[in-house]
PDB file of C-alpha atoms in Angstrom:
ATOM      1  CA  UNK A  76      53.569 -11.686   0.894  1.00 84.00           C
ATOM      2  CA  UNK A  77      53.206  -8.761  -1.441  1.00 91.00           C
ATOM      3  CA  UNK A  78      50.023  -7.305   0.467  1.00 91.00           C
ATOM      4  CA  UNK A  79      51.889  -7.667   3.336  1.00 94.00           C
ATOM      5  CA  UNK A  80      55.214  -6.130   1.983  1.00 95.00           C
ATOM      6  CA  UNK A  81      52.781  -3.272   0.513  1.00 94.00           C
ATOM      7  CA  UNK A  82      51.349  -2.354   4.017  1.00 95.00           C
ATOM      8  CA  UNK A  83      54.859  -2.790   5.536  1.00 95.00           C
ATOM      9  CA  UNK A  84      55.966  -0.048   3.034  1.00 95.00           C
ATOM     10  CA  UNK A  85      53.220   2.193   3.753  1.00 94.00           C
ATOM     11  CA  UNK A  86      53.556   2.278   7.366  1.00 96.00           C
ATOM     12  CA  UNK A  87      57.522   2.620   6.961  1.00 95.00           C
ATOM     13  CA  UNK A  88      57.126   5.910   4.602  1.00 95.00           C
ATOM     14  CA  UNK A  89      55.367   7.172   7.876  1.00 96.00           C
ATOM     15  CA  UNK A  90      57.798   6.107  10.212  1.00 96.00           C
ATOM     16  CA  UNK A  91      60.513   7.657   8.169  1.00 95.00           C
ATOM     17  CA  UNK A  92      58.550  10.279   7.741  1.00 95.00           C
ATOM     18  CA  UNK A  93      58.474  10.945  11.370  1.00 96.00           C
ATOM     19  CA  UNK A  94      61.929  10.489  12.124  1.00 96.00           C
ATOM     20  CA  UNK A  95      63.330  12.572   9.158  1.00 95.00           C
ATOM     21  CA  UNK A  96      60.895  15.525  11.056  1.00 95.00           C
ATOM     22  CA  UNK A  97      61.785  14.532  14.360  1.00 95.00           C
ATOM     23  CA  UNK A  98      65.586  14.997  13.587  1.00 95.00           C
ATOM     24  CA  UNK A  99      64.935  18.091  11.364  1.00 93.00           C
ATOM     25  CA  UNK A 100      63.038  20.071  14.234  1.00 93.00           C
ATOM     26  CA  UNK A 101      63.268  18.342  17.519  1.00 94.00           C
ATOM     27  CA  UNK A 102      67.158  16.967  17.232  1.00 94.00           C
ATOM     28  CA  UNK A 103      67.906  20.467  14.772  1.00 93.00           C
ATOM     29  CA  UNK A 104      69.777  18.115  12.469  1.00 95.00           C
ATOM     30  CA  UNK A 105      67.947  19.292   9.172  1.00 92.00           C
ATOM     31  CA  UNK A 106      70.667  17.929   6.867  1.00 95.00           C
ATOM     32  CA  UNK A 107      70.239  14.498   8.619  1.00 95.00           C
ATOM     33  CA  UNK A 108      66.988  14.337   8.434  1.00 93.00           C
ATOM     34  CA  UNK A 109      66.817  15.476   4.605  1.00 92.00           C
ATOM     35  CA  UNK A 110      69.363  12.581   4.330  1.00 93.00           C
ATOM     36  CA  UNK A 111      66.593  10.485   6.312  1.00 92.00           C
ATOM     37  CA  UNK A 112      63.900  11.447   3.987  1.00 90.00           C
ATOM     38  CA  UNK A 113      65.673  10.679   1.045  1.00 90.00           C
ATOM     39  CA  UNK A 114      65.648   6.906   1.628  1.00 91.00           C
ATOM     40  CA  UNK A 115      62.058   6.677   1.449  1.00 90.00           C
ATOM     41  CA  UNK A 116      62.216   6.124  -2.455  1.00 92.00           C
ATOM     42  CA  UNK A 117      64.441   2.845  -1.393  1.00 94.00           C
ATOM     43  CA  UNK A 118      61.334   1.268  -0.069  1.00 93.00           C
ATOM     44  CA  UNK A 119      59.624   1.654  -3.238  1.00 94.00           C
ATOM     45  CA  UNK A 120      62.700  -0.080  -4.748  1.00 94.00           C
ATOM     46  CA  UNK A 121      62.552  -2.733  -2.610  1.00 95.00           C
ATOM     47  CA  UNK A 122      58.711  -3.146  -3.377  1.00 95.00           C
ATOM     48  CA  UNK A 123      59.190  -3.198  -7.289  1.00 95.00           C
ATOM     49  CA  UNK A 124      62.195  -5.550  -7.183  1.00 94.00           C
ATOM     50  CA  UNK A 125      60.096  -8.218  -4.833  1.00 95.00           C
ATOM     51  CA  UNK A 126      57.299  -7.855  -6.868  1.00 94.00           C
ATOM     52  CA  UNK A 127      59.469  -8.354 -10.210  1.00 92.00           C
ATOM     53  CA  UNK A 128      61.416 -11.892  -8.130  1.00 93.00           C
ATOM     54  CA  UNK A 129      57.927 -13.069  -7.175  1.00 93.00           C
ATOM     55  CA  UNK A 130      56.775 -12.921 -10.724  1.00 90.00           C
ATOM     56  CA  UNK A 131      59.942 -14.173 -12.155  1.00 88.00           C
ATOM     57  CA  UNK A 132      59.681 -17.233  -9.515  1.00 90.00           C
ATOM     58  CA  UNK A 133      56.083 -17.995 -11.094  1.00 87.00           C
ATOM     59  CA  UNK A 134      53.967 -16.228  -9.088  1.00 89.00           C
ATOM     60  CA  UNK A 135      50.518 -15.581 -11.034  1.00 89.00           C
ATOM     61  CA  UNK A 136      49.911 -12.098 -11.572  1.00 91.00           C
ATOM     62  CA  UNK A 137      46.860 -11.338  -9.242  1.00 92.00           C
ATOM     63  CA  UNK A 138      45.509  -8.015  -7.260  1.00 93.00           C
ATOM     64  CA  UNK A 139      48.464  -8.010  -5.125  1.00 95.00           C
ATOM     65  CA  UNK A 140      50.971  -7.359  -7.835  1.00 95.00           C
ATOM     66  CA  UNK A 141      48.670  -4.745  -9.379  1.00 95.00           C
ATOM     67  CA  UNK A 142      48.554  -3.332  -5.635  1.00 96.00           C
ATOM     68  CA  UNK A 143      51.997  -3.006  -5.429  1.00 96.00           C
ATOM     69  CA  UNK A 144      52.713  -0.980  -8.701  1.00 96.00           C
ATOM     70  CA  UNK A 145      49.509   1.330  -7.848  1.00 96.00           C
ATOM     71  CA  UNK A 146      51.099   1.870  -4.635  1.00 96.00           C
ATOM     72  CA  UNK A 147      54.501   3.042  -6.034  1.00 97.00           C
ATOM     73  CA  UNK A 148      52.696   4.890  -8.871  1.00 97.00           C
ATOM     74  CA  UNK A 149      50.741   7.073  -5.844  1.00 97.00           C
ATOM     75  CA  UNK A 150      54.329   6.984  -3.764  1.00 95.00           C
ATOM     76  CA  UNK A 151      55.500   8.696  -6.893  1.00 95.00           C
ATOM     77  CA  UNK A 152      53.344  11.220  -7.985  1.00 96.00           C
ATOM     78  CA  UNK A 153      51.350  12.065  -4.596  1.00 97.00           C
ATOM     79  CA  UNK A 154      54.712  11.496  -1.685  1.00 94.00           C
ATOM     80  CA  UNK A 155      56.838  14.574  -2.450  1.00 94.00           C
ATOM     81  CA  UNK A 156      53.709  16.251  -2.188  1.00 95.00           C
ATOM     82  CA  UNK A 157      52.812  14.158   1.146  1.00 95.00           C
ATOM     83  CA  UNK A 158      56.073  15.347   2.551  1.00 94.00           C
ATOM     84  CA  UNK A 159      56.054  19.219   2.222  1.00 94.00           C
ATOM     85  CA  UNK A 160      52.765  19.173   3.423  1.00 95.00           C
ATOM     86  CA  UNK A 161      52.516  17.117   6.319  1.00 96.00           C
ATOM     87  CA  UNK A 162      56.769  19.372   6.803  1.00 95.00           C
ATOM     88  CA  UNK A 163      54.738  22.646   6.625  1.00 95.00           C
ATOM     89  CA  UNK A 164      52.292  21.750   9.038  1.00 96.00           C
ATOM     90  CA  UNK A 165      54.278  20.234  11.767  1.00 95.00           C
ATOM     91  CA  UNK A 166      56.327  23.347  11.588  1.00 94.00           C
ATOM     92  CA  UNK A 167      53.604  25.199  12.171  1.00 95.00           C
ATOM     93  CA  UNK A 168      51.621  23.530  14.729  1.00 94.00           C
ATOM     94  CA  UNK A 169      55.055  22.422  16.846  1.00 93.00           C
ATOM     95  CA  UNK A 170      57.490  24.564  16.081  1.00 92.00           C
ATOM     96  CA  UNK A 171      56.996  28.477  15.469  1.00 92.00           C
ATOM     97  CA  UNK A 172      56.298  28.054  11.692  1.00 93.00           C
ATOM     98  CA  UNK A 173      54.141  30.127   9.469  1.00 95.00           C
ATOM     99  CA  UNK A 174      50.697  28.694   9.067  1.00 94.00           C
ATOM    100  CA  UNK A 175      50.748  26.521   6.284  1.00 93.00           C
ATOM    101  CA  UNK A 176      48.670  28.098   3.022  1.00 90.00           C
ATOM    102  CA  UNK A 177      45.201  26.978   2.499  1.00 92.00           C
ATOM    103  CA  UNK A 178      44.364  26.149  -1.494  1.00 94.00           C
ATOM    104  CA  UNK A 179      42.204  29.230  -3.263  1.00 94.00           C
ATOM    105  CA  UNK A 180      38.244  29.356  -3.165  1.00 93.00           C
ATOM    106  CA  UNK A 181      37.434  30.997  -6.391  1.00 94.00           C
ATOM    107  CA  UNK A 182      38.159  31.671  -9.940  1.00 94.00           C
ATOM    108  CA  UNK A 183      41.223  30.685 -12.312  1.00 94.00           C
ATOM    109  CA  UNK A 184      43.634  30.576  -9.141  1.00 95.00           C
ATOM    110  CA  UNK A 185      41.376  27.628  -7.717  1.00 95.00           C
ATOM    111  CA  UNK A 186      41.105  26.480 -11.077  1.00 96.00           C
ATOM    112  CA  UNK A 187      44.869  26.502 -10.945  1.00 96.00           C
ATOM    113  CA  UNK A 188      44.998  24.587  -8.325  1.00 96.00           C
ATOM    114  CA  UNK A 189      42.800  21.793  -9.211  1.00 97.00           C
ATOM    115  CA  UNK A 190      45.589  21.295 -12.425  1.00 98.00           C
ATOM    116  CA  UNK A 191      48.240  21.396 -10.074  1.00 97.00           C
ATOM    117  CA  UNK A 192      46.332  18.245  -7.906  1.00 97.00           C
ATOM    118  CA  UNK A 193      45.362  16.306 -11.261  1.00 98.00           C
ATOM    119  CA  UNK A 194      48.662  16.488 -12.377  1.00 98.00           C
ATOM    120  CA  UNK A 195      49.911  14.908  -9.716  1.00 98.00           C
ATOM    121  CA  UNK A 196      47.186  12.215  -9.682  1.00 98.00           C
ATOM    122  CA  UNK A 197      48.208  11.992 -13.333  1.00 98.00           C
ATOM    123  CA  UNK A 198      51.627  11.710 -12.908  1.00 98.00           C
ATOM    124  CA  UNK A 199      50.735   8.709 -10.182  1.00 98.00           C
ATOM    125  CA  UNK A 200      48.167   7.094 -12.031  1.00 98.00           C
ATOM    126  CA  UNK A 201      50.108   6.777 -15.459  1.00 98.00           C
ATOM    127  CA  UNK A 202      53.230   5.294 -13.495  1.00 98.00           C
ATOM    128  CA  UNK A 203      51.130   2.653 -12.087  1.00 97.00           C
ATOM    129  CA  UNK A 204      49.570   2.189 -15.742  1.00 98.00           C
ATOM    130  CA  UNK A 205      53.806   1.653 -16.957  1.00 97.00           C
ATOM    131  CA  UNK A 206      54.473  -0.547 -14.315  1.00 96.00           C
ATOM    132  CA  UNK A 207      51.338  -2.360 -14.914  1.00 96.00           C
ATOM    133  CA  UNK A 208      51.959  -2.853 -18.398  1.00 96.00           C
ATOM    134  CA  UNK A 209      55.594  -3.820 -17.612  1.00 95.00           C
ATOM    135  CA  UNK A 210      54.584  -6.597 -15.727  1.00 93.00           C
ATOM    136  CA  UNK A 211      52.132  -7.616 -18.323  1.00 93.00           C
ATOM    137  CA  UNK A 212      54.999  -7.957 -20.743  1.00 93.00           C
ATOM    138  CA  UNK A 213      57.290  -9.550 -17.896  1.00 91.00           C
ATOM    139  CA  UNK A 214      54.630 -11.933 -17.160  1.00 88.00           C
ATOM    140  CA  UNK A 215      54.268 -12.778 -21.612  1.00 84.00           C
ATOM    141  CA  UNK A 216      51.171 -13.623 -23.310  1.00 78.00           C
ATOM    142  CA  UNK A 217      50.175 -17.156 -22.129  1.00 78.00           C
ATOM    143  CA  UNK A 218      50.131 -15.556 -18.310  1.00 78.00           C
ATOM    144  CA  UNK A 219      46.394 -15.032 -16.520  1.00 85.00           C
ATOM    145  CA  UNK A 220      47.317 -10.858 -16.457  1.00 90.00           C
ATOM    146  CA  UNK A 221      43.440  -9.935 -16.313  1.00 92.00           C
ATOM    147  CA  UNK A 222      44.066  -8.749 -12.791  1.00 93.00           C
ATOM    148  CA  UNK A 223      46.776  -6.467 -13.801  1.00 95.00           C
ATOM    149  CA  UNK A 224      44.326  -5.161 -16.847  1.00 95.00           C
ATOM    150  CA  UNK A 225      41.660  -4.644 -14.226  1.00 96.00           C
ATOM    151  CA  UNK A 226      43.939  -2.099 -12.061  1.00 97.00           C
ATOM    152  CA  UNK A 227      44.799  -0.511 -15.791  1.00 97.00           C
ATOM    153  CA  UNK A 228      41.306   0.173 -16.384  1.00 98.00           C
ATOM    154  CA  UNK A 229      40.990   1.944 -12.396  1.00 98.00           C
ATOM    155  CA  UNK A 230      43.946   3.757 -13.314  1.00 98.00           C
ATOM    156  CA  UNK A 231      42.170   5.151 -16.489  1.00 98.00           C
ATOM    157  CA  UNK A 232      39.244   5.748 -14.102  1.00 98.00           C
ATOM    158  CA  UNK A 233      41.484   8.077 -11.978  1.00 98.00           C
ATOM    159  CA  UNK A 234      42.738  10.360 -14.931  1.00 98.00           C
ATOM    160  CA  UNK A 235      39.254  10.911 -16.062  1.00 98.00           C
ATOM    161  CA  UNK A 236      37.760  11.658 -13.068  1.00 98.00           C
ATOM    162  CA  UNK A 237      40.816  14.072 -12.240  1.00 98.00           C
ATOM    163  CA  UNK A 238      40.536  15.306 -15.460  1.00 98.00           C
ATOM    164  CA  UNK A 239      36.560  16.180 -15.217  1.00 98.00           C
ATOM    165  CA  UNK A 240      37.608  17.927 -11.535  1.00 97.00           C
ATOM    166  CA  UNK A 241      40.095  20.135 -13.062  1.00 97.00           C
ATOM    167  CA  UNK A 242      38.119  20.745 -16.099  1.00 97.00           C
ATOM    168  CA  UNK A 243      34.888  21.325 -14.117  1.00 97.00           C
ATOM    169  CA  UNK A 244      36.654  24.376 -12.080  1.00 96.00           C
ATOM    170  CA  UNK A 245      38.041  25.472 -15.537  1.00 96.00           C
ATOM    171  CA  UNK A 246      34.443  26.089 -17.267  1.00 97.00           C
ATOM    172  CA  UNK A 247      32.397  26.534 -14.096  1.00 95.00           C
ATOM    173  CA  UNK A 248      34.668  28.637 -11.762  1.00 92.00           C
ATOM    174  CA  UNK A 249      32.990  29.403  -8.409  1.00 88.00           C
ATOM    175  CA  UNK A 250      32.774  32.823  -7.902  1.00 89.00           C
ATOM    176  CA  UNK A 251      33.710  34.869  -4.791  1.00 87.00           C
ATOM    177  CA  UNK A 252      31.335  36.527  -2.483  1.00 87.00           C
ATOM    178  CA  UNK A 253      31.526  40.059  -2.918  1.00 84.00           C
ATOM    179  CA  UNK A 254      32.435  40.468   0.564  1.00 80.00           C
ATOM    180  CA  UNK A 255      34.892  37.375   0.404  1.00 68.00           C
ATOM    181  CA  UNK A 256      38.524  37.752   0.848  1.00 62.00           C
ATOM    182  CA  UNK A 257      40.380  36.081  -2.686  1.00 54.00           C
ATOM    183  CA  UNK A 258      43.418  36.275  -0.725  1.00 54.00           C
ATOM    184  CA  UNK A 259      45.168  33.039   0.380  1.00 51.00           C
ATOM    185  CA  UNK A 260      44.036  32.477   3.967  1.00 46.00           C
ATOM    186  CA  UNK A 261      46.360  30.800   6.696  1.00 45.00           C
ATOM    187  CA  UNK A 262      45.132  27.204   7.289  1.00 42.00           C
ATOM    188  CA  UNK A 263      42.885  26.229   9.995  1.00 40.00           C
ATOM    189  CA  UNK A 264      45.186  23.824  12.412  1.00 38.00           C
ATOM    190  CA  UNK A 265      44.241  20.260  11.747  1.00 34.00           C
TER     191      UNK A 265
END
């Protein structure tokens, strides 16, 4: 049930996702569908308090559980980001918008950047790792939590790699062409 309750959240963040853009550019209700887009945060909340029943019912902690905090962790720290993107290209490719801005190539501001992603991997990775760890200590010492450990240690797998990224463009930035433009070019149309 939690797999399923997992994909079922997933697929509603993109419906709602839709319809908040569908009121904000097609109906021109933009306060309504701000309003609309605020209430994808309750689907996380409904995710996290079925997950915490089913464990409180007896349920032994297995990948699904783990599944489920990852999932908010990512909702967390990667869906604000999700949202002004995916906003700033719709306006763009349906509605008269400017072109949405395309990441930088070379030096510190790419380097920049690649912080600014990490981060929010980070941020979503070490919410999954509380959650996880909440659940071990809602689930108590005598309970099999060795799948819950298991998406710990991915989770710690996630910050380094985002930390050897970011770090990587940090010691070895790529340098521009000397005919290159640094500037920030308009994005290509998806």
């Amino acid at each position: 049930m939690i797999a399923l309750l997992v994909v079922a959240c997933e697929v509603a963040f993109w419906v709602l996702l839709a319809a908040g853009l569908a009121l904000r550019y097609v109906a021109r209700k933009p306060r309504l569908g701000a309003a609309l887009l605020l209430c994808e945060p309750l689907l996380e909340v409904v995710l996290l308090v079925v997950t915490a029943v089913d464990l409180k019912n007896g349920a032994e902690p297995d990948w699904k559980h783990g599944l489920a905090a990852v999932y908010i962790g990512f909702t967390v720290g990667l869906g604000h980001h999700t949202v002004k993107k995916v906003d700033a290209w719709v306006a763009h490719r349906w509605f008269g918008g400017p072109p949405p801005v395309k990441p930088p190539k070379y030096g510190m501001a790419r380097a920049i950047h690649e912080w600014r992603t990490a981060a929010r991997w980070i941020l979503a990775a070490v919410v999954a790792l509380g959650l996880l760890q909440a659940a071990i200590w809602y689930v108590g010492p005598d309970g099999a939590v060795g799948s819950l450990q298991s998406w710990q240690q991915k989770m710690g797998l996630v910050i380094g790699i985002n930390l050897i990224i970011a770090g990587s463009y940090t010691l070895f930035p790529k340098q521009a062409p000397k005919d290159a433009v640094t500037d920030r070019e308009p994005a290509d149309r998806l």
